[in-house]
Amino acid sequence: MYFGGDYNPEQWPEEVWDEDVRLMREARVNLVSVGIFAWARLQPDEGEFDFAWLDRLLDKLHDGGISVDLATATASPPNWLVRRYPDVLPVTETGTVLGPGSRQHYAPTSPDYRRLAADLVTALGRRYADHPAVAMWHINNEYACHVRADYSEHAALAFRSWLSVHYGDIDSLNDAWGTAFWSQHYNGFDEVRPPRASPTTQNPSLVLDWRRFTSDSVLDLYRMERDALRAAGAEQPVTTNFMGAFPAMNYWDWAAEVDVVSHDGYPDPRDSDAHRHAAFAADLMRSLKPDRPWLLMEQAPNAVQWRPNNAAKAPGQMAAWSEQAVARGADSVLYFQWRQSRSGAEKFHSAMLPHSGKRSRTWKEISQLGAALEGREPASPPPGDVAIVFDWENRWALTQPDLPADIDYQAEVFAWYEALHARHVQVSFVRAESDLSGFRLVVAPALYLLTEDGAASLERFVETGGTLVTTAFTDIVDEHDRFRPGGYGTQLGEVLGGRPVDFFGVLPEEGRSARASGADFAVTTMIEDFDLDGGDVLARTAEGEPVLIRNRFGAGTSLHLACFTDKAGTGFVLDHALEAATVTPVVDGLDPAVEAVATLHGATLINQSANPVKVKTENDAFTMAPFEVRHITRDQLHQ
Ligand code: GLA
């Protein structure tokens, strides 16, 4: 189990480093991420490197028994680089050049940025590949976090070559993008431009490819650094920090390229659902690379500084959220950052070692948690019986403005996750194309863009006995955001017992609802005009339209919700689905405020509320204090 955080010693005189190591040991720190923003210090000018200070620091940490996750330091280009090569700077959708003075001011496709980053990474790799302190490499930092997409001329060139590789010839692109519409025909790839600000809606197929390209081109930059490290002789695991369900990068693709998944999580202590959002991110990280633990690379020791108003974590809450990550498969608890900065934009961000030092509550809670985690084995949580489909390309397709109704895909997926989390059901995330045979229930909310492989996989899942839940706006377009010949639901119609023939928006003030036996629930956002073909109707609107359709297909069952709904509706559908799939919760009858995660040897229970909660398992009864964590064995859970 790793415990520690980002360490930025270049912000402090060397005399402070000895105290750092002493206090790190006291807090049981055994891993620090070094040099993430130290490019200017490591390379004072082009062709000139200064590694002497880093040599001294790494030796000192090693002597103190502290391992290093060594950064490639490429996230904040130094001023000499910008002065000499100003076209490394990224450009926004409206053509504004983003300047230096903060960080992450580079165009991922800029040849000069890439060349100079490669020089630095190669030099670091050569020098530290065999350093005994270096346990792992940390490439760049939170790729695309601040500049989600770069619209520079470098990006335009790279986009054109990406398109020519994907389409081969311009006629195929014209066909895929439907450029007969609005006179958008291209005579050649050199006419294609990034989707900068335009008078009205951009071609959605172009925007979808642009988002794929953006994710791919940043991934290509990551790969360049990783390969430079390997070529320089570095053999340690390589990672880069993801940010949960970050919208701009397709982490399914990224996960295949990192040795270990790592995640930065900053739930808002003011949000009463914060722990469910954190659980969502943790389960997503576990699912990206299910065969090995992931790293909680960053979290705040207490408050952050970047929200308009920054709440403290309640006493015990930081430990509860850390234990949550561990229960959900992390083998580290790491923070941003070790020592609070003295100046700069983040000087009010909490740190493991605040300016008030050991007097602070933060330090006390950090050192208690460090001691509690020392020697802990990873929890190795099983995947569970339920999977939710989460697909970045579908998310991108759904962000286009001109749909029958605005759909917040992330919020929709979260609503289904949240309901399962509150029911203490263990969930994994998958793509529709994944092997689904290990699951009993698959929930695929708003899977508007459904590939042929994805549809075949979902069909096979139901045919062989699985239970599938779908919502309105599923199986509508192909991978180019085009309707398939024959209309909507052309691939899953037989599985779902019918197909939509039209869609209409629904607003909250219309107060539309549906009635099922034993429940009423709201009809929100969009309703399908659903043409039944064999399915049984479990719920209808007040006007008589079918909105919940159950169908037997092969050995399995599908439940299609032909609208969007509220918590009552999500719960109603899920209770049906869980029963049909015979899925049981980790612990039965548990208060929703207590989180339950199945682990290798039993379960971790976390009271995620500020109130005491009574817990009764089959074999035990106890009261959990606010934010208390208990690891219970299988024997305590079941007779
Ligand atoms: C991100 C970054 C860190 C730091 C923190 C502050 O996660 O990776 O460098 O800026 O945010 O919360």
XYZ file of C-alpha atoms in Angstrom, residues 149-392:
244
model
C -9.083 20.671 -27.229
C -6.494 22.657 -29.132
C -7.660 24.330 -32.387
C -4.229 25.554 -33.582
C -2.826 25.206 -37.106
C -0.702 22.290 -35.829
C -3.928 20.613 -34.750
C -5.524 21.310 -38.158
C -2.642 19.551 -39.945
C -2.680 16.610 -37.576
C -6.490 16.320 -37.837
C -6.248 16.122 -41.633
C -3.692 13.366 -41.519
C -5.740 11.502 -38.858
C -8.754 11.732 -41.181
C -6.849 10.564 -44.224
C -5.625 7.515 -42.300
C -9.173 6.767 -41.100
C -11.032 7.387 -44.369
C -8.404 6.764 -47.040
C -10.124 9.008 -49.592
C -12.199 12.155 -49.381
C -15.331 10.566 -50.899
C -15.559 8.182 -47.956
C -15.332 11.136 -45.588
C -18.008 13.057 -47.522
C -20.254 10.030 -47.320
C -19.608 9.380 -43.603
C -20.187 13.017 -42.645
C -23.180 13.528 -44.928
C -21.625 16.652 -46.438
C -24.360 16.934 -49.068
C -26.194 18.732 -46.249
C -25.681 22.543 -46.165
C -23.142 22.534 -48.998
C -20.373 21.064 -46.865
C -18.747 18.937 -49.584
C -14.923 18.668 -49.389
C -12.761 18.427 -52.490
C -9.771 17.243 -50.472
C -8.560 16.690 -46.901
C -6.768 20.047 -47.048
C -10.171 21.781 -46.969
C -11.097 20.258 -43.595
C -10.663 22.507 -40.554
C -11.068 22.014 -36.827
C -14.609 22.942 -35.708
C -13.833 26.460 -34.580
C -16.605 28.891 -33.622
C -19.125 28.997 -36.474
C -22.384 30.822 -37.293
C -24.568 27.869 -36.319
C -24.377 24.159 -35.529
C -21.302 22.396 -36.859
C -21.625 19.107 -38.685
C -22.063 16.641 -35.770
C -20.172 13.859 -37.571
C -17.181 16.177 -37.974
C -17.361 17.183 -34.307
C -17.506 13.521 -33.265
C -14.367 12.740 -35.287
C -12.729 15.876 -33.914
C -13.287 14.625 -30.382
C -11.926 11.194 -31.298
C -8.919 12.888 -32.882
C -8.381 15.089 -29.810
C -8.312 12.070 -27.504
C -6.099 10.110 -29.930
C -3.634 12.949 -30.502
C -3.106 13.539 -26.784
C -2.752 9.787 -26.293
C -0.152 9.818 -29.035
C 1.762 12.468 -27.101
C 1.609 10.323 -23.962
C 2.889 7.334 -25.977
C 5.771 9.411 -27.291
C 6.923 10.104 -23.717
C 6.422 6.513 -22.573
C 8.375 5.173 -25.532
C 11.160 7.712 -24.935
C 11.450 6.465 -21.349
C 11.609 2.851 -22.495
C 14.179 3.695 -25.182
C 16.262 5.400 -22.482
C 16.300 2.142 -20.505
C 13.596 2.806 -17.882
C 11.778 -0.391 -16.945
C 9.595 0.788 -14.052
C 5.792 0.917 -14.463
C 4.532 4.006 -16.269
C 1.355 5.904 -15.487
C -0.371 9.225 -16.037
C -3.115 10.604 -13.839
C -6.705 10.249 -15.090
C -9.597 12.286 -13.697
C -12.505 9.865 -13.278
C -15.088 10.248 -16.025
C -13.227 13.221 -17.551
C -15.149 14.137 -20.711
C -12.387 14.887 -23.232
C -10.295 11.688 -23.205
C -11.521 8.181 -23.992
C -9.971 6.395 -21.026
C -10.905 2.955 -22.386
C -8.286 3.591 -25.097
C -5.877 5.200 -22.657
C -6.049 2.372 -20.120
C -4.548 -0.044 -22.627
C -1.420 2.155 -22.834
C -0.614 2.644 -19.132
C 0.943 0.008 -16.894
C -1.237 1.105 -14.024
C -4.341 3.297 -13.951
C -4.156 6.296 -11.644
C -6.869 8.721 -10.666
C -7.186 12.203 -9.178
C -10.386 12.579 -7.162
C -11.707 15.822 -5.692
C -15.257 15.243 -4.436
C -16.911 18.335 -2.976
C -17.509 17.984 0.788
C -20.598 20.190 0.366
C -22.255 17.713 -1.996
C -24.341 15.186 -0.043
C -23.799 12.725 -2.927
C -20.030 13.293 -3.013
C -19.210 9.795 -1.786
C -21.412 8.283 -4.504
C -19.613 10.345 -7.163
C -16.302 9.212 -5.680
C -17.481 5.583 -5.698
C -18.502 5.977 -9.355
C -15.029 7.244 -10.277
C -13.344 4.505 -8.239
C -15.380 1.746 -9.890
C -14.684 3.237 -13.298
C -10.927 3.253 -12.572
C -11.061 -0.364 -11.352
C -13.009 -1.374 -14.454
C -10.525 0.239 -16.860
C -7.887 -2.330 -15.893
C -9.652 -4.955 -13.820
C -6.637 -7.233 -13.506
C -4.606 -4.976 -11.211
C -5.044 -2.365 -8.457
C -5.238 1.301 -9.444
C -3.586 4.267 -7.768
C -5.436 7.043 -6.009
C -2.802 9.488 -7.243
C -4.276 12.712 -5.875
C -6.944 13.849 -3.469
C -7.119 16.878 -1.196
C -5.931 16.387 2.383
C -8.692 18.819 3.359
C -10.181 21.791 1.415
C -9.223 22.762 -2.137
C -8.810 26.375 -3.259
C -10.337 26.247 -6.743
C -14.074 26.221 -6.022
C -15.701 29.622 -5.435
C -16.145 28.645 -1.776
C -14.104 25.794 -0.350
C -15.559 23.651 2.432
C -13.525 21.620 4.896
C -13.768 17.861 4.919
C -15.600 16.882 8.131
C -13.475 15.160 10.790
C -13.030 11.571 9.592
C -14.356 12.236 6.086
C -10.943 12.280 4.396
C -10.154 8.866 5.898
C -13.596 7.527 4.943
C -13.119 8.600 1.308
C -9.603 7.148 1.263
C -10.837 3.816 2.635
C -13.539 3.873 -0.002
C -10.897 4.042 -2.742
C -8.934 1.211 -1.130
C -12.059 -0.956 -0.771
C -12.816 -0.294 -4.441
C -9.417 -1.510 -5.591
C -6.816 1.227 -5.035
C -3.478 0.166 -3.572
C -2.450 3.697 -2.694
C -3.691 6.785 -0.918
C -1.812 9.789 -2.291
C -2.531 13.491 -2.074
C -1.955 16.791 -3.723
C 0.348 17.813 -2.051
C 2.928 17.065 0.627
C 3.907 20.580 1.801
C 1.594 23.556 1.323
C 2.968 26.053 -1.219
C 4.173 29.392 0.049
C 3.159 31.316 -3.034
C 1.385 30.817 -6.324
C -2.173 29.998 -7.361
C -2.464 26.996 -5.044
C -1.155 28.523 -1.821
C -4.572 28.106 -0.152
C -4.929 24.453 -1.203
C -4.698 22.118 1.787
C -1.601 19.951 2.095
C -0.555 16.934 4.156
C 1.815 19.279 5.917
C 0.017 22.638 6.227
C 1.733 25.910 7.196
C 0.458 25.341 10.721
C 2.426 22.079 10.645
C 1.725 19.360 13.165
C -0.765 21.501 15.111
C -3.360 21.153 12.364
C -6.257 18.687 12.301
C -5.227 17.833 8.734
C -1.795 16.586 9.842
C -3.318 14.549 12.659
C -5.812 12.840 10.384
C -3.159 12.241 7.724
C -0.716 10.641 10.126
C -3.451 8.502 11.706
C -4.488 7.227 8.290
C -0.851 6.596 7.297
C -0.483 4.380 10.367
C -3.805 2.600 9.720
C -2.858 1.762 6.135
C 0.681 0.602 6.855
C 1.109 -3.001 5.760
C -2.504 -3.285 4.522
C -3.047 -5.755 1.689
C -5.011 -4.524 -1.365
C -8.738 -5.298 -1.024
C -9.077 -6.932 -4.491
C -12.826 -6.311 -4.857
C -14.676 -8.733 -7.147
C -16.345 -7.210 -10.244
C -19.885 -7.980 -9.028
C -22.860 -9.202 -11.038
C -23.935 -5.868 -12.512
C -22.291 -3.811 -15.237
C -23.162 -0.357 -16.544
C -22.202 0.551 -20.093
C -20.175 3.761 -20.142
C -18.996 4.904 -23.541
C -17.064 8.079 -24.342
